[in-house]
Amino acid sequence: MKQHDHKKKIDVVIPTRSPADIEKGLLEAINNEPMFNKIIITEVKPLSKARLEGCKKASTEWVAMFDDDMLIPPNWLQSVLNAVDSKTGAVATVSRQHDASLDAYYNVVSSFYPVDNLDSDPRIGNVLIKRQLMLNFQPTPVFTGEDQHLRGHVENSGYLWKTLPYIGVTHMRRTTINVDTGMYYKRYRYYNNFQLLRRLSARIILGSFTPLVSHRLSTPFNLWKDDVKFLSGWLKETIKST
């Protein structure tokens, strides 16, 4: 299969509420990679449209998009480029959150099966994508679930979305889970009933073991608090749509 020309430059898009929020380590990693071209920082609101607006200002065939709170390893670009072929539309990597409770849960789950190899979530916070695909993208009016929506667009356009195993990408801020999150996942069908049941079952059962890793009895309750909010939103949207 035809591989990406590794000599071509790649523009970078960083959507943010404020340039001051961008992790310095992210900017350093980008500036230290000679294949990265210009950095496009976009403050368009809502954030669901910021990536699109940033890509409109880009000029390269492929664009790298990062959340402003990401940290990437020096080999990030080389790793994703190695996965590109003629059928590929986007390549992302598994990322971990800089949060004690989530890290403990991740370690518990990993003891049962290789999460890094099986995690196929889109991971829009660190992704290399064909610019033309972004230009044809119609983002949702909300930020929640945008990654699922974008992957669907890529696949419906006839390309593959690839999610690589963990290579060192870290999400420095904890993802906010609230009632609205559950509502949007139900409304835009990001989860079906089976996926919801699987998520809640895993968090309840495996979350019970997290104190063995974190040495804190409060860890599972921190996780379950998010799940209660998520389920409340899901049920609220279900009732609303009936």
Tab-separated table of N, CA, C and O in Angstrom, residues 84-142:
chain	number	residue	atom	x	y	z
A	84	VAL	N	0.005	5.107	8.442
A	84	VAL	CA	-0.743	5.679	7.324
A	84	VAL	C	-0.524	4.882	6.043
A	84	VAL	O	0.607	4.556	5.684
A	85	ASP	N	-1.621	4.546	5.373
A	85	ASP	CA	-1.558	3.972	4.033
A	85	ASP	C	-2.682	4.589	3.207
A	85	ASP	O	-3.348	5.528	3.663
A	86	SER	N	-2.899	4.081	2.012
A	86	SER	CA	-3.857	4.702	1.095
A	86	SER	C	-5.300	4.642	1.593
A	86	SER	O	-6.145	5.412	1.140
A	87	LYS	N	-5.602	3.733	2.519
A	87	LYS	CA	-6.966	3.596	3.021
A	87	LYS	C	-7.201	4.364	4.323
A	87	LYS	O	-8.312	4.388	4.838
A	88	THR	N	-6.151	4.981	4.840
A	88	THR	CA	-6.234	5.644	6.141
A	88	THR	C	-6.706	7.086	6.012
A	88	THR	O	-6.196	7.842	5.186
A	89	GLY	N	-7.662	7.449	6.866
A	89	GLY	CA	-8.133	8.829	6.890
A	89	GLY	C	-7.700	9.563	8.141
A	89	GLY	O	-7.566	10.785	8.142
A	90	ALA	N	-7.463	8.809	9.219
A	90	ALA	CA	-7.053	9.421	10.485
A	90	ALA	C	-6.353	8.379	11.351
A	90	ALA	O	-6.693	7.196	11.314
A	91	VAL	N	-5.373	8.849	12.125
A	91	VAL	CA	-4.655	7.979	13.058
A	91	VAL	C	-4.533	8.703	14.395
A	91	VAL	O	-4.042	9.831	14.454
A	92	ALA	N	-4.999	8.061	15.461
A	92	ALA	CA	-4.879	8.610	16.809
A	92	ALA	C	-4.184	7.579	17.687
A	92	ALA	O	-3.892	6.466	17.240
A	93	THR	N	-3.898	7.936	18.932
A	93	THR	CA	-3.302	6.972	19.854
A	93	THR	C	-4.054	7.001	21.176
A	93	THR	O	-4.661	8.011	21.542
A	94	VAL	N	-4.008	5.881	21.874
A	94	VAL	CA	-4.603	5.811	23.207
A	94	VAL	C	-3.886	6.807	24.116
A	94	VAL	O	-2.660	6.920	24.090
A	95	SER	N	-4.651	7.543	24.900
A	95	SER	CA	-4.071	8.489	25.856
A	95	SER	C	-4.555	8.146	27.255
A	95	SER	O	-5.602	7.524	27.422
A	96	ARG	N	-3.792	8.546	28.232
A	96	ARG	CA	-4.177	8.338	29.625
A	96	ARG	C	-4.381	9.689	30.294
A	96	ARG	O	-3.712	10.663	29.952
A	97	GLN	N	-5.289	9.723	31.257
A	97	GLN	CA	-5.573	10.971	31.952
A	97	GLN	C	-4.714	11.096	33.207
A	97	GLN	O	-4.460	10.113	33.900
A	98	HIS	N	-4.284	12.315	33.460
A	98	HIS	CA	-3.457	12.601	34.632
A	98	HIS	C	-4.378	12.766	35.837
A	98	HIS	O	-4.603	13.866	36.341
A	99	ASP	N	-4.934	11.639	36.287
A	99	ASP	CA	-5.906	11.644	37.377
A	99	ASP	C	-5.729	10.354	38.172
A	99	ASP	O	-5.717	9.258	37.600
A	100	ALA	N	-5.595	10.473	39.480
A	100	ALA	CA	-5.283	9.319	40.322
A	100	ALA	C	-6.371	8.248	40.274
A	100	ALA	O	-6.076	7.051	40.189
A	101	SER	N	-7.637	8.658	40.314
A	101	SER	CA	-8.736	7.690	40.316
A	101	SER	C	-8.820	6.948	38.987
A	101	SER	O	-8.958	5.718	38.945
A	102	LEU	N	-8.741	7.689	37.892
A	102	LEU	CA	-8.815	7.068	36.574
A	102	LEU	C	-7.591	6.207	36.292
A	102	LEU	O	-7.688	5.161	35.647
A	103	ASP	N	-6.440	6.643	36.793
A	103	ASP	CA	-5.224	5.861	36.595
A	103	ASP	C	-5.313	4.531	37.340
A	103	ASP	O	-4.900	3.486	36.826
A	104	ALA	N	-5.875	4.562	38.538
A	104	ALA	CA	-6.057	3.330	39.306
A	104	ALA	C	-7.017	2.386	38.590
A	104	ALA	O	-6.780	1.174	38.499
A	105	TYR	N	-8.102	2.943	38.068
A	105	TYR	CA	-9.081	2.128	37.331
A	105	TYR	C	-8.439	1.520	36.085
A	105	TYR	O	-8.639	0.342	35.772
A	106	TYR	N	-7.649	2.316	35.397
A	106	TYR	CA	-6.969	1.850	34.188
A	106	TYR	C	-6.052	0.669	34.517
A	106	TYR	O	-6.011	-0.325	33.789
A	107	ASN	N	-5.330	0.772	35.613
A	107	ASN	CA	-4.408	-0.299	35.994
A	107	ASN	C	-5.157	-1.574	36.373
A	107	ASN	O	-4.697	-2.686	36.085
A	108	VAL	N	-6.316	-1.421	37.018
A	108	VAL	CA	-7.119	-2.593	37.369
A	108	VAL	C	-7.632	-3.282	36.109
A	108	VAL	O	-7.525	-4.501	35.954
A	109	VAL	N	-8.188	-2.487	35.195
A	109	VAL	CA	-8.716	-3.052	33.949
A	109	VAL	C	-7.601	-3.738	33.159
A	109	VAL	O	-7.791	-4.822	32.588
A	110	SER	N	-6.427	-3.126	33.146
A	110	SER	CA	-5.299	-3.670	32.383
A	110	SER	C	-4.843	-5.024	32.907
A	110	SER	O	-4.230	-5.811	32.175
A	111	SER	N	-5.136	-5.305	34.164
A	111	SER	CA	-4.739	-6.599	34.724
A	111	SER	C	-5.627	-7.731	34.215
A	111	SER	O	-5.277	-8.907	34.336
A	112	PHE	N	-6.784	-7.372	33.618
A	112	PHE	CA	-7.695	-8.376	33.084
A	112	PHE	C	-7.544	-8.554	31.576
A	112	PHE	O	-7.693	-9.651	31.059
A	113	TYR	N	-7.295	-7.458	30.874
A	113	TYR	CA	-7.054	-7.566	29.437
A	113	TYR	C	-6.243	-6.365	28.972
A	113	TYR	O	-6.237	-5.318	29.627
A	114	PRO	N	-5.508	-6.511	27.850
A	114	PRO	CA	-4.595	-5.454	27.387
A	114	PRO	C	-5.329	-4.238	26.831
A	114	PRO	O	-5.599	-4.146	25.642
A	115	VAL	N	-5.643	-3.300	27.697
A	115	VAL	CA	-6.400	-2.115	27.298
A	115	VAL	C	-5.706	-1.356	26.171
A	115	VAL	O	-6.340	-0.895	25.222
A	116	ASP	N	-4.392	-1.214	26.274
A	116	ASP	CA	-3.657	-0.432	25.277
A	116	ASP	C	-3.848	-0.970	23.869
A	116	ASP	O	-3.849	-0.221	22.894
A	117	ASN	N	-3.999	-2.279	23.749
A	117	ASN	CA	-4.127	-2.884	22.427
A	117	ASN	C	-5.566	-2.986	21.950
A	117	ASN	O	-5.822	-3.086	20.752
A	118	LEU	N	-6.520	-2.971	22.890
A	118	LEU	CA	-7.920	-3.180	22.524
A	118	LEU	C	-8.741	-1.896	22.501
A	118	LEU	O	-9.844	-1.873	21.981
A	119	ASP	N	-8.217	-0.822	23.073
A	119	ASP	CA	-8.943	0.444	23.117
A	119	ASP	C	-9.056	1.005	21.702
A	119	ASP	O	-8.061	1.306	21.057
A	120	SER	N	-10.281	1.149	21.215
A	120	SER	CA	-10.494	1.631	19.847
A	120	SER	C	-11.247	2.953	19.805
A	120	SER	O	-11.735	3.358	18.755
A	121	ASP	N	-11.384	3.631	20.961
A	121	ASP	CA	-12.041	4.934	20.966
A	121	ASP	C	-11.289	5.891	20.040
A	121	ASP	O	-10.073	5.782	19.880
A	122	PRO	N	-11.988	6.837	19.434
A	122	PRO	CA	-11.360	7.723	18.446
A	122	PRO	C	-10.169	8.536	18.955
A	122	PRO	O	-9.224	8.786	18.230
A	123	ARG	N	-10.222	9.005	20.210
A	123	ARG	CA	-9.113	9.775	20.781
A	123	ARG	C	-8.802	11.014	19.949
A	123	ARG	O	-7.684	11.220	19.473
A	124	ILE	N	-9.788	11.866	19.796
A	124	ILE	CA	-9.646	13.047	18.958
A	124	ILE	C	-8.653	14.060	19.527
A	124	ILE	O	-8.210	14.970	18.834
A	125	GLY	N	-8.267	13.889	20.790
A	125	GLY	CA	-7.343	14.831	21.420
A	125	GLY	C	-5.928	14.769	20.895
A	125	GLY	O	-5.132	15.684	21.124
A	126	ASN	N	-5.583	13.689	20.193
A	126	ASN	CA	-4.284	13.600	19.524
A	126	ASN	C	-4.468	12.768	18.265
A	126	ASN	O	-4.523	11.559	18.299
A	127	VAL	N	-4.610	13.449	17.149
A	127	VAL	CA	-4.951	12.741	15.911
A	127	VAL	C	-4.296	13.397	14.695
A	127	VAL	O	-4.160	14.619	14.623
A	128	LEU	N	-3.872	12.558	13.776
A	128	LEU	CA	-3.400	13.004	12.464
A	128	LEU	C	-4.509	12.671	11.478
A	128	LEU	O	-4.965	11.527	11.416
A	129	ILE	N	-4.966	13.657	10.716
A	129	ILE	CA	-6.130	13.449	9.859
A	129	ILE	C	-5.946	14.148	8.516
A	129	ILE	O	-5.251	15.172	8.421
A	130	LYS	N	-6.547	13.582	7.492
A	130	LYS	CA	-6.526	14.225	6.183
A	130	LYS	C	-7.286	15.550	6.262
A	130	LYS	O	-8.428	15.590	6.713
A	131	ARG	N	-6.653	16.602	5.811
A	131	ARG	CA	-7.275	17.925	5.904
A	131	ARG	C	-8.583	17.984	5.118
A	131	ARG	O	-9.560	18.598	5.565
A	132	GLN	N	-8.642	17.334	3.968
A	132	GLN	CA	-9.842	17.387	3.146
A	132	GLN	C	-11.040	16.781	3.863
A	132	GLN	O	-12.176	17.241	3.702
A	133	LEU	N	-10.797	15.761	4.673
A	133	LEU	CA	-11.886	15.162	5.440
A	133	LEU	C	-12.440	16.156	6.455
A	133	LEU	O	-13.649	16.214	6.687
A	134	MET	N	-11.561	16.935	7.058
A	134	MET	CA	-12.013	17.933	8.024
A	134	MET	C	-12.805	19.044	7.340
A	134	MET	O	-13.785	19.552	7.890
A	135	LEU	N	-12.401	19.411	6.140
A	135	LEU	CA	-13.090	20.497	5.442
A	135	LEU	C	-14.519	20.108	5.069
A	135	LEU	O	-15.382	20.980	4.902
A	136	ASN	N	-14.767	18.800	4.942
A	136	ASN	CA	-16.110	18.318	4.615
A	136	ASN	C	-16.911	17.926	5.852
A	136	ASN	O	-18.018	17.409	5.741
A	137	PHE	N	-16.356	18.182	7.022
A	137	PHE	CA	-16.960	17.746	8.280
A	137	PHE	C	-17.957	18.779	8.803
A	137	PHE	O	-17.688	19.977	8.802
A	138	GLN	N	-19.110	18.291	9.241
A	138	GLN	CA	-20.112	19.153	9.864
A	138	GLN	C	-20.168	18.809	11.354
A	138	GLN	O	-20.806	17.830	11.746
A	139	PRO	N	-19.484	19.572	12.201
A	139	PRO	CA	-19.426	19.230	13.629
A	139	PRO	C	-20.767	19.378	14.322
A	139	PRO	O	-21.635	20.135	13.877
A	140	THR	N	-20.921	18.633	15.407
A	140	THR	CA	-22.130	18.748	16.214
A	140	THR	C	-22.111	20.087	16.942
A	140	THR	O	-21.048	20.684	17.131
A	141	PRO	N	-23.261	20.578	17.389
A	141	PRO	CA	-23.302	21.860	18.099
A	141	PRO	C	-22.743	21.786	19.518
A	141	PRO	O	-22.634	22.800	20.188
A	142	VAL	N	-22.397	20.579	19.975
A	142	VAL	CA	-21.843	20.411	21.320
A	142	VAL	C	-20.507	19.700	21.218
A	142	VAL	O	-20.235	18.969	20.269
